Short mmCIF file of C-alpha atoms in Angstrom, two decimals:
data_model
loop_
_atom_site.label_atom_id
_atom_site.label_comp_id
_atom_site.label_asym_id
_atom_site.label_seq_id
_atom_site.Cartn_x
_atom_site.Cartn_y
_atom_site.Cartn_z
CA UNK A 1 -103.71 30.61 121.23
CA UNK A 2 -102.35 28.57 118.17
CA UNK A 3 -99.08 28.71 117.47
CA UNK A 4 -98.99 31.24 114.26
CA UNK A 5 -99.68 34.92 115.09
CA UNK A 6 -102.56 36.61 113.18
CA UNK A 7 -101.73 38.98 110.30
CA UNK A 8 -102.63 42.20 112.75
CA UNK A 9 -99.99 40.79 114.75
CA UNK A 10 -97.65 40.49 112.48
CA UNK A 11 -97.82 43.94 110.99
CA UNK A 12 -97.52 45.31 115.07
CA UNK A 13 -94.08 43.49 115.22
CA UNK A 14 -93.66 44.51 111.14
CA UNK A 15 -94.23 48.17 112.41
CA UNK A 16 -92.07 48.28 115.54
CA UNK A 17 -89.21 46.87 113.56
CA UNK A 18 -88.97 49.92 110.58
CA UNK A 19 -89.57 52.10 113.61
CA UNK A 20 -86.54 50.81 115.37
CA UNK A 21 -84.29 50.48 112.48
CA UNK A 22 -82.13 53.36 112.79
CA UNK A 23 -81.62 52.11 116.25
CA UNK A 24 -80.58 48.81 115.09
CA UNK A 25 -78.04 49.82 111.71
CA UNK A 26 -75.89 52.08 114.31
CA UNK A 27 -75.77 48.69 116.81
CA UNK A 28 -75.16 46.51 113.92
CA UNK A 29 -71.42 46.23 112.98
CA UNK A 30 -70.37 47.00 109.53
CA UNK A 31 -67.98 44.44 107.58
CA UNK A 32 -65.33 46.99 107.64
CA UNK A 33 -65.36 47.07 111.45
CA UNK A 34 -65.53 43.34 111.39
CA UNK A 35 -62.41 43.43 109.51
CA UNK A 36 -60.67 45.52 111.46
CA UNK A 37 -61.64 44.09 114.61
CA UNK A 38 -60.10 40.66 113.33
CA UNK A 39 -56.95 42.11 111.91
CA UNK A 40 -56.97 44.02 115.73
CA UNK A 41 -56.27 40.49 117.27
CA UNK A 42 -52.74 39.48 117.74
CA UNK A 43 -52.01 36.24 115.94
CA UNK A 44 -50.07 33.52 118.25
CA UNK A 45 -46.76 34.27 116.74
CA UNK A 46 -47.20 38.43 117.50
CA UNK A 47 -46.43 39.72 120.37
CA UNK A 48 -49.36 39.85 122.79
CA UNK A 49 -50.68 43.35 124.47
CA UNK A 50 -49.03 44.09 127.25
CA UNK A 51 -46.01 41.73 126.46
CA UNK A 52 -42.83 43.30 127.43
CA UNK A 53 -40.41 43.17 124.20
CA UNK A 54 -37.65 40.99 126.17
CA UNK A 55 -40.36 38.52 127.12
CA UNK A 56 -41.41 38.16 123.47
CA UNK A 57 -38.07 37.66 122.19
CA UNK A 58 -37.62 35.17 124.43
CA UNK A 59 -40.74 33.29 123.26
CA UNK A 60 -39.47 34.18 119.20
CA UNK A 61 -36.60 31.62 120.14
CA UNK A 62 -38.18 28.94 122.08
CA UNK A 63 -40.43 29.07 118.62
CA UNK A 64 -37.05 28.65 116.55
CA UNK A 65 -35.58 25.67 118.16
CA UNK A 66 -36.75 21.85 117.14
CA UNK A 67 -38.32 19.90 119.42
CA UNK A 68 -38.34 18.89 121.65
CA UNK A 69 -38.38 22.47 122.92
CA UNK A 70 -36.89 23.64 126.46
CA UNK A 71 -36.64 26.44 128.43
CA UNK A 72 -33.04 26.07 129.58
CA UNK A 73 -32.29 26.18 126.21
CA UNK A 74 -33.60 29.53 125.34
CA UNK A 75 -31.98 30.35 128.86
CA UNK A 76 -28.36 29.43 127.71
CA UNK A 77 -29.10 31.36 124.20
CA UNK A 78 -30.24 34.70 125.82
CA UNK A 79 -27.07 34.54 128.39
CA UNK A 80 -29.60 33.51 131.34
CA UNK A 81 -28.38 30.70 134.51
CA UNK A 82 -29.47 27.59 133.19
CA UNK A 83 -31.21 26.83 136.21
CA UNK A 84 -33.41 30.34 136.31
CA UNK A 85 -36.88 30.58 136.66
CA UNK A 86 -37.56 33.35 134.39
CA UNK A 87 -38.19 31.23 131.25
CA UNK A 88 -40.77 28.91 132.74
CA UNK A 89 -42.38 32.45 134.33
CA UNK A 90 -42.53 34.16 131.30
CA UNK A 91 -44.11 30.96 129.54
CA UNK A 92 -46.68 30.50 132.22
CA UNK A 93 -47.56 33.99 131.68
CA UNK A 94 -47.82 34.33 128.25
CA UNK A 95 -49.54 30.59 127.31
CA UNK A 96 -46.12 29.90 124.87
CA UNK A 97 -47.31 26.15 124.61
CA UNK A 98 -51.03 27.21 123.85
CA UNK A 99 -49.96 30.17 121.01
CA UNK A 100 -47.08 27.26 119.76
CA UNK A 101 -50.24 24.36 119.31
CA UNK A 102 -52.07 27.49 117.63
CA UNK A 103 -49.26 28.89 115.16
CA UNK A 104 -48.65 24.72 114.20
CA UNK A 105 -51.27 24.70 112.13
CA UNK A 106 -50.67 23.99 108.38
CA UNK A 107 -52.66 26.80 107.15
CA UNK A 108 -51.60 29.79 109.09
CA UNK A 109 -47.95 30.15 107.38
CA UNK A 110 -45.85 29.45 110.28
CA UNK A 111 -42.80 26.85 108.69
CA UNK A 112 -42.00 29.95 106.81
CA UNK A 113 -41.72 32.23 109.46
CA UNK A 114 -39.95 30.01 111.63
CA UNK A 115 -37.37 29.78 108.97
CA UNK A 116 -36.97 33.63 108.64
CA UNK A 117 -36.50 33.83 112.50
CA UNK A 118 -34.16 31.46 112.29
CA UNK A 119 -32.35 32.87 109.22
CA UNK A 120 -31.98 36.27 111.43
CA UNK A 121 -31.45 34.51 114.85
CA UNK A 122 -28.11 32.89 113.24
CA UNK A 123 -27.24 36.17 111.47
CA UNK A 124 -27.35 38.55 114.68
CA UNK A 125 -25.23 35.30 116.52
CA UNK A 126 -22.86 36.00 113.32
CA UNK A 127 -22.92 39.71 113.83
CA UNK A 128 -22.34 39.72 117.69
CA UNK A 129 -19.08 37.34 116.83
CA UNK A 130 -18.01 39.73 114.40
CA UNK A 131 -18.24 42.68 116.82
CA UNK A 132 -16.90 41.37 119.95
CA UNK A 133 -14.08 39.07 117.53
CA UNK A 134 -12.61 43.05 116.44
CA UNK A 135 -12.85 44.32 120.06
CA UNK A 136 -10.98 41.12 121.69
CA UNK A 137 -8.54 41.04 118.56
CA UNK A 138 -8.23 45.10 118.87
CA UNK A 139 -7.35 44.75 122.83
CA UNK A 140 -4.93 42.02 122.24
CA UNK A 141 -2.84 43.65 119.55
CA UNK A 142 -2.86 46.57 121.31
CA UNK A 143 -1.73 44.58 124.28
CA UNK A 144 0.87 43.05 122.04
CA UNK A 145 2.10 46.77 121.41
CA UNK A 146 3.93 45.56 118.15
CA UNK A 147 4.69 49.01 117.42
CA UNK A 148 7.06 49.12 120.84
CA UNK A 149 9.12 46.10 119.67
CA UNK A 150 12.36 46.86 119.43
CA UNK A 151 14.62 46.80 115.94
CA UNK A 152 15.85 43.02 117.22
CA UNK A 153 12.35 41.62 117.93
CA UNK A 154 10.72 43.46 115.09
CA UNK A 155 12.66 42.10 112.62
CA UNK A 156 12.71 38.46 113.99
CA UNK A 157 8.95 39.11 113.45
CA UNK A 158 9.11 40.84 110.18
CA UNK A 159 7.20 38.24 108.46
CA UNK A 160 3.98 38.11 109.93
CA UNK A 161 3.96 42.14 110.36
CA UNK A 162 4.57 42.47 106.46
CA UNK A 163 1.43 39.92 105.62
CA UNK A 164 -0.45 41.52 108.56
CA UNK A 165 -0.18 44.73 106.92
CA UNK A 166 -0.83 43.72 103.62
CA UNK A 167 -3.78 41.90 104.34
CA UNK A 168 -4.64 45.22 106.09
CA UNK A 169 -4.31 47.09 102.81
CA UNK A 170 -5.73 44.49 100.55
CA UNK A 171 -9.27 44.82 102.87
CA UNK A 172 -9.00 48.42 102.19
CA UNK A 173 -8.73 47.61 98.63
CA UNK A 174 -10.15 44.66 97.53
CA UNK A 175 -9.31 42.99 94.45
CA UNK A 176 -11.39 43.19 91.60
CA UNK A 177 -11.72 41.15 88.37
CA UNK A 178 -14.62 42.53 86.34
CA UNK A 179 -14.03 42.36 82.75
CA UNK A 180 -17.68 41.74 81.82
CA UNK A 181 -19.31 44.34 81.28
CA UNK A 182 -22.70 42.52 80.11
CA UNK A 183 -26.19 44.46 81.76
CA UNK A 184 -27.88 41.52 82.75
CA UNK A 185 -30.95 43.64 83.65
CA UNK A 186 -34.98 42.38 84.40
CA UNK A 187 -36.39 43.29 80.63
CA UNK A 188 -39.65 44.81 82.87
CA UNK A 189 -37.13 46.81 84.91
CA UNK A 190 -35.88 48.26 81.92
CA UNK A 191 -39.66 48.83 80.02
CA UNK A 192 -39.90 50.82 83.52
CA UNK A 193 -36.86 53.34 83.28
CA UNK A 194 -37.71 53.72 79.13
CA UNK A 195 -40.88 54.86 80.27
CA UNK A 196 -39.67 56.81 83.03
CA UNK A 197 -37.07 58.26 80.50
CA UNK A 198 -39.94 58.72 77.62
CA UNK A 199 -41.50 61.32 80.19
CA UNK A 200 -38.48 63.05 80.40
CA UNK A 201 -37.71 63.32 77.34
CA UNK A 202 -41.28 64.42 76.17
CA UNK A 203 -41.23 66.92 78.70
CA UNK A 204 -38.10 68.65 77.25
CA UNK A 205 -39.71 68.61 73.46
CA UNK A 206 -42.80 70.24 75.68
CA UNK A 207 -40.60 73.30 76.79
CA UNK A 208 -39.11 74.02 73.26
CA UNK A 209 -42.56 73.99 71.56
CA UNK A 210 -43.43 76.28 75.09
CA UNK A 211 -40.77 78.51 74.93
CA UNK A 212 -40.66 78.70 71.05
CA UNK A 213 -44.66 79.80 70.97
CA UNK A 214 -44.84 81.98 73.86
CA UNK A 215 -41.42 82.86 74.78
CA UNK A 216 -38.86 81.88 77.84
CA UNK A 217 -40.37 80.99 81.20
CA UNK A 218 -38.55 80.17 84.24
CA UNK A 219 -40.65 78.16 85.55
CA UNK A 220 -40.02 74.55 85.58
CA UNK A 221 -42.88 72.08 84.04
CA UNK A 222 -44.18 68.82 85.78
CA UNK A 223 -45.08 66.20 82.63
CA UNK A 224 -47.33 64.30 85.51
CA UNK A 225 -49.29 67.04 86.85
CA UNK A 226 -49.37 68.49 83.70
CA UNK A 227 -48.51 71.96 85.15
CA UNK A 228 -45.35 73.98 87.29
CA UNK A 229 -44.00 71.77 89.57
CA UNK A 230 -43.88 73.67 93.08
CA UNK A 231 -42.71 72.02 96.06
CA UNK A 232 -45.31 71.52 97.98
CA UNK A 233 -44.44 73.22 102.15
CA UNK A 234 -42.98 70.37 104.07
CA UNK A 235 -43.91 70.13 108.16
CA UNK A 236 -40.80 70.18 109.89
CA UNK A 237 -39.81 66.21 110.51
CA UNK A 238 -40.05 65.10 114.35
CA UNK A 239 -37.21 63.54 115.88
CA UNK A 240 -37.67 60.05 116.15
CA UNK A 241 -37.98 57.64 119.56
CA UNK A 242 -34.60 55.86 118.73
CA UNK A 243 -32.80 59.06 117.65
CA UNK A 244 -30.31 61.15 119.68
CA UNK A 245 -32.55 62.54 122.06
CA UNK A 246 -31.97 66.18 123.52
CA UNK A 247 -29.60 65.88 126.54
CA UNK A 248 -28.30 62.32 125.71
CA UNK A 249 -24.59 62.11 125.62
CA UNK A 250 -22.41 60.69 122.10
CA UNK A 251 -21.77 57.50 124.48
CA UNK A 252 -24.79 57.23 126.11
CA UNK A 253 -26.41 57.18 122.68
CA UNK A 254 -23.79 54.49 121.23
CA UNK A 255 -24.55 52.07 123.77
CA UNK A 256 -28.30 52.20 122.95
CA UNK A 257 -27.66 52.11 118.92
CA UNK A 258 -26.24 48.50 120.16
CA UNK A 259 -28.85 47.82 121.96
CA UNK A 260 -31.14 48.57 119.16
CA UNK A 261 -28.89 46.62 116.48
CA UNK A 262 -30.23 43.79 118.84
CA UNK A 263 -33.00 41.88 118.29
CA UNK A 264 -33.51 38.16 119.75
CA UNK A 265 -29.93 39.15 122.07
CA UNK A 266 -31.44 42.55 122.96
CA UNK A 267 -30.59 43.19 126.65
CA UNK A 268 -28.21 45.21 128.43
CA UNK A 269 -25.87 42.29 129.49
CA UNK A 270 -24.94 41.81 126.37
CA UNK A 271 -24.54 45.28 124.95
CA UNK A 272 -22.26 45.35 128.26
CA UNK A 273 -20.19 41.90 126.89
CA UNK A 274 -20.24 43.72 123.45
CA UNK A 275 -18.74 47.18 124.32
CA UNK A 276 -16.54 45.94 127.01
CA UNK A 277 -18.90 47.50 130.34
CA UNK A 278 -17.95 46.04 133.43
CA UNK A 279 -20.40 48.18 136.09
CA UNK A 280 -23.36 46.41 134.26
CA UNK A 281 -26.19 47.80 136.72
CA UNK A 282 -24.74 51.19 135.74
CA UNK A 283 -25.10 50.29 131.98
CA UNK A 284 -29.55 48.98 133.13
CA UNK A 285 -29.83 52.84 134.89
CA UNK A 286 -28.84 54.52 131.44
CA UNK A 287 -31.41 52.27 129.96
CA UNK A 288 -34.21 52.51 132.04
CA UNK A 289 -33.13 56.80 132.33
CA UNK A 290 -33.57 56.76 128.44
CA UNK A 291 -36.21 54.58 127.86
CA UNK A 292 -34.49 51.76 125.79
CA UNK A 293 -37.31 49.07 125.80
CA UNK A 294 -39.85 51.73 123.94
CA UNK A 295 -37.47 53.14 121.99
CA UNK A 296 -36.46 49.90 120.48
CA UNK A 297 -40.25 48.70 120.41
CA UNK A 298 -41.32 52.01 118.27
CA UNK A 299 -38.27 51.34 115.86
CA UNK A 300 -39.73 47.58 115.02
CA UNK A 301 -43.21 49.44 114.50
CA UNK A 302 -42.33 51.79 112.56
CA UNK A 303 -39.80 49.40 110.39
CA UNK A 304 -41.91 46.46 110.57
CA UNK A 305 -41.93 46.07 107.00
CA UNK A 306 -38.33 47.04 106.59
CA UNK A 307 -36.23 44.27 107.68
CA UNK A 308 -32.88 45.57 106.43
CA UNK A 309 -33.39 48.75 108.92
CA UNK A 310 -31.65 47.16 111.51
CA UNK A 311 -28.93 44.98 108.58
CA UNK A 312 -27.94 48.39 107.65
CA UNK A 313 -27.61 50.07 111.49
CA UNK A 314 -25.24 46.68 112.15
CA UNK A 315 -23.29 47.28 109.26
CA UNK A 316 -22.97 50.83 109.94
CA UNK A 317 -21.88 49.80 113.57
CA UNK A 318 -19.47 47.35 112.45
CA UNK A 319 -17.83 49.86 109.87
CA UNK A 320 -17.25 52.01 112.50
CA UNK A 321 -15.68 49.28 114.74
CA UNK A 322 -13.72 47.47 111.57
CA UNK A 323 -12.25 51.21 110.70
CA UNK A 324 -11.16 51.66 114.26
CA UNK A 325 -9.45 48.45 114.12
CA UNK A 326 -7.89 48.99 110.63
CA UNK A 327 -6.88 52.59 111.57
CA UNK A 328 -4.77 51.02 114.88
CA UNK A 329 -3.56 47.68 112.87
CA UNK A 330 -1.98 50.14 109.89
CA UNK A 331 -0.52 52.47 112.64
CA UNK A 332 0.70 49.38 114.67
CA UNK A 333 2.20 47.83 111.85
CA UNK A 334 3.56 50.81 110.31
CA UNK A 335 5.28 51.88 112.98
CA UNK A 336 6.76 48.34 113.94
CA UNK A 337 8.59 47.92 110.33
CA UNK A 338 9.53 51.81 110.85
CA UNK A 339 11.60 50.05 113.83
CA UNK A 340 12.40 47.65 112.05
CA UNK A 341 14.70 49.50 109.65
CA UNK A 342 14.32 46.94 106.56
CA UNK A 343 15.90 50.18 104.33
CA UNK A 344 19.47 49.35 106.34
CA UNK A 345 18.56 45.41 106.38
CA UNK A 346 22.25 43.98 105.51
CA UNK A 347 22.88 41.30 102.20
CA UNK A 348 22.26 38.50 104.50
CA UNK A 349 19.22 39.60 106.36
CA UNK A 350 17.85 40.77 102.95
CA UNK A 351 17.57 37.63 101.30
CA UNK A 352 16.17 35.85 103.98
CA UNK A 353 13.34 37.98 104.04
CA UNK A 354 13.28 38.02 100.29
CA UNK A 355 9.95 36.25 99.79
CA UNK A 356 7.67 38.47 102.11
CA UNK A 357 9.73 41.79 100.77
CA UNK A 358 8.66 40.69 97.01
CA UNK A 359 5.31 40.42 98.17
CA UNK A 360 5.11 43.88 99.86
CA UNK A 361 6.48 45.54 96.76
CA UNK A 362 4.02 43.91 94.84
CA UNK A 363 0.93 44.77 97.19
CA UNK A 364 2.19 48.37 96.71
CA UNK A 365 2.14 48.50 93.05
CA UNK A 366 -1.05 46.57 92.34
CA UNK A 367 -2.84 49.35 95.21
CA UNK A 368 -1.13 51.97 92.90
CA UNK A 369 -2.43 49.91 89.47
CA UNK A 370 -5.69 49.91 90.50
CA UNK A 371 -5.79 53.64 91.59
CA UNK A 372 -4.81 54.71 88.46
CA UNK A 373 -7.11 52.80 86.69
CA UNK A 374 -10.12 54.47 88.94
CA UNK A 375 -8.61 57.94 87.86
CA UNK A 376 -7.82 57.47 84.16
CA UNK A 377 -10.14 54.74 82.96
CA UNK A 378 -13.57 53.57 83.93
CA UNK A 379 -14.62 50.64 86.20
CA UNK A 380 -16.39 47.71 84.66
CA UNK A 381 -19.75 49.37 86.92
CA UNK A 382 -19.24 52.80 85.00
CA UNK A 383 -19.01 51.22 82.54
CA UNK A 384 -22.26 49.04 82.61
CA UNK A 385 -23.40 52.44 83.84
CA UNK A 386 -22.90 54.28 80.53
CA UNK A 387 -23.95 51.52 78.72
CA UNK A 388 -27.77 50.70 80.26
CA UNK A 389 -27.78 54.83 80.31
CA UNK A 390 -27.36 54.60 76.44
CA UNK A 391 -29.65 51.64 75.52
CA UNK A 392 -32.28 53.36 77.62
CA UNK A 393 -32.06 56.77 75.91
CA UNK A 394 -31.89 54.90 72.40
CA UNK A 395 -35.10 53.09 73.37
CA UNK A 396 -36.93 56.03 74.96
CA UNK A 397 -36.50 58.08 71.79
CA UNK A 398 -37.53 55.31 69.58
CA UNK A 399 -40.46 55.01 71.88
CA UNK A 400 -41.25 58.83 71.38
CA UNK A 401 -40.56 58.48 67.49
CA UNK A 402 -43.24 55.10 66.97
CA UNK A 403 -46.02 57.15 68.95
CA UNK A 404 -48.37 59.45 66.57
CA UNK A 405 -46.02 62.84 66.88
CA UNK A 406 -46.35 65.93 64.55
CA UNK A 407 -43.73 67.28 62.47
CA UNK A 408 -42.82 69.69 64.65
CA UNK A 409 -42.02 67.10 67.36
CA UNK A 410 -40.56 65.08 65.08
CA UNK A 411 -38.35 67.79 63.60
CA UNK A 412 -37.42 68.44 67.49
CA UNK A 413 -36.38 64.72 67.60
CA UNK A 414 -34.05 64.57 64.59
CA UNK A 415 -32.46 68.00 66.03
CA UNK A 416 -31.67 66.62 69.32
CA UNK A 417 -30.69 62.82 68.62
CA UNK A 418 -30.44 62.85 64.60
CA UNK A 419 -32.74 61.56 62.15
CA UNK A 420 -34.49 58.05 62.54
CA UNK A 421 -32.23 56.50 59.43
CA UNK A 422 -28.60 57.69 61.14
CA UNK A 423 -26.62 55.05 61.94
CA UNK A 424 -25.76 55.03 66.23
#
């Protein structure tokens, strides 16, 4: 038999191949599952399936540091014994040198994302020190119990508990010197909110030619759907993973909003060091009871594209803390220049606190100053306010006037913002 099959041949195999066809398409892939198959594949700087959250944070910062890289580093960073097995377990088991040699490739964007990590590991370090600085600086004032001091000691220390409470005052009040009032504003930001004002305004001339053809109607009109606007029926929102969850106490719930303000630090040793929790085995049984590690792990996936989620549940955190503190301090201090008595403070006394008296007065007045000026006048931002409000009104209507209108719009125009000549 030579080596090329007769035509007969041919059209057999020709034949069996139409006849199997259908058989074949529903085998054969299509490029959207290809694509979805490849974007289904963790990259080497994702967190693998199966990989528990703590492991992969752990691997985040051995990516961080500069070579060369060791694990009793990222043991010392995470609050690990330097001399614990853990790291080297945990990088055995998920190949950290293998996905490192794979994300330090020049094409795959990982300099950049090394950089963010970085950028957030030294922020959370930042906001840890700013939490546990106002807990240990809360204890030890309170442990100072300045407002106890008697009339003798209080006013031997009536220096440092007038500047302590003004600086107390001027956080609650900050200082502001904004005498600009100049917009500053992207010009395709504002081509946006003329437009968005344009609809607006086009909607209202809609109603008055409406109402003034066919009579009142109380129902409101949507310019974009070009109809009445009803609301369409909302489903009634589920309560998310890393929400309060039904039977989980006020303080139970606290501890795990630290836990979740976490990220690269996220264990329960540390929300422990953070909120002062000395039973810390106590602290991992709430954790494990409420499910910490999948609560946490639905918040990234569900924020992943959201990184100022947790920013803004840190900040909320620390205004709580920093208006605990400042609620205490003003008592505190309050209380200790009560007992001091610097109404009765005789000529000599007087004068020798002269300089830190003057500057108590003065903190007083400039907190009244600027209160009055937030009542009667306008702040340089309400101000800015009411000016970008008025350029993008002025532009919207000029907007309206320049497109092809009929006289009865334009005769709407000139009634509601004047004709096109008048001066502004």
């Amino acid at each position: 038999m030579n080596e090329f099959q007769t035509p007969a041949t041919v059209d057999q195999l020709f034949q069996e191949m139409i006849e199997n066809a259908p058989d074949l398409l529903d085998n054969y892939p299509t490029l959207d599952d290809a694509l979805e198959q490849l974007d289904s594949q963790p990259q080497p700087c994702d967190r693998q399936p199966g990989e528990p959250l703590d492991r992969y944070r752990w691997f985040q910062i051995y990516l961080t540091l500069p070579p060369p890289r060791r694990h009793k580093r990222v043991a010392e960073i995470v609050g690990l014994r330097p001399n614990t097995r853990r790291i080297a377990k945990a990088a055995h088991q998920w190949r950290w040198q293998e996905r490192l040699t794979a994300s330090d490739r020049p094409d795959n964007g990982f300099p950049a994302l090394r950089n963010e990590w970085r950028a957030q590991l030294l922020r959370e370090t930042a906001y840890i020190a700013h939490f546990s600085g106002l807990e240990d600086t809360s204890h030890a004032l309170s442990a100072a119990a300045i407002a106890d001091l008697d009339q003798a000691a209080a006013r031997k220390r009536l220096g440092p508990l007038i500047q302590y409470q003004r600086a107390l005052l001027n956080l609650m009040e900050p200082r502001r010197k904004e005498k600009d009032v100049t917009l500053n504003i992207n010009e395709s930001r504002l081509h946006g909110m003329v437009l968005d004002r344009r609809v607006v305004i086009a909607d209202k001339l809609f109603r008055l030619q409406y109402e003034a053809a066919f009579g009142p109607t109380d129902w409101p009109y949507d310019p974009i759907t070009d109809g009445p606007n009803r609301q369409p029926e909302e489903d009634p929102p589920e309560t998310e993973l890393w929400s309060q969850q039904p039977g989980e106490t006020d303080q139970h719930f606290h501890w795990f909003r630290i836990y979740l303000s976490l990220q690269f630090f996220q264990s329960t040793a540390q929300v422990a060091a953070m909120a002062g929790i000395r039973q810390k085995s106590t602290l991992a049984k709430i954790a494990s009871k409420w499910n910490w590690q999948d609560r946490a792990a639905a918040f990234d996936a569900c924020h992943a594209n959201d990184p100022l989620a947790r920013v803004e549940l840190r900040l909320h955190l620390l205004h709580d803390k920093a208006f605990e503190s400042h609620l205490r301090g003003l008592l505190d201090a309050t209380r200790a220049l009560e007992t001091a008595a610097i109404g009765r403070l005789v000529q000599a006394k007087a004068r020798q606190h002269l300089s830190p008296l003057l500057h108590r007065q003065r903190s007083f007045l400039q907190s009244f100053w600027r209160q009055y000026q937030a009542i009667e006048g306008k702040s340089a931002d309400e101000h800015r306010q009411l000016h970008l409000a008025s350029l993008v009104e002025k532009k919207a209507v000029q907007m309206l006037r320049d497109e092809e209108a009929d006289e009865r719009e334009n005769k709407i125009l000139e009634r509601l913002y004047g004709s096109k000549d008048d001066k502004e």
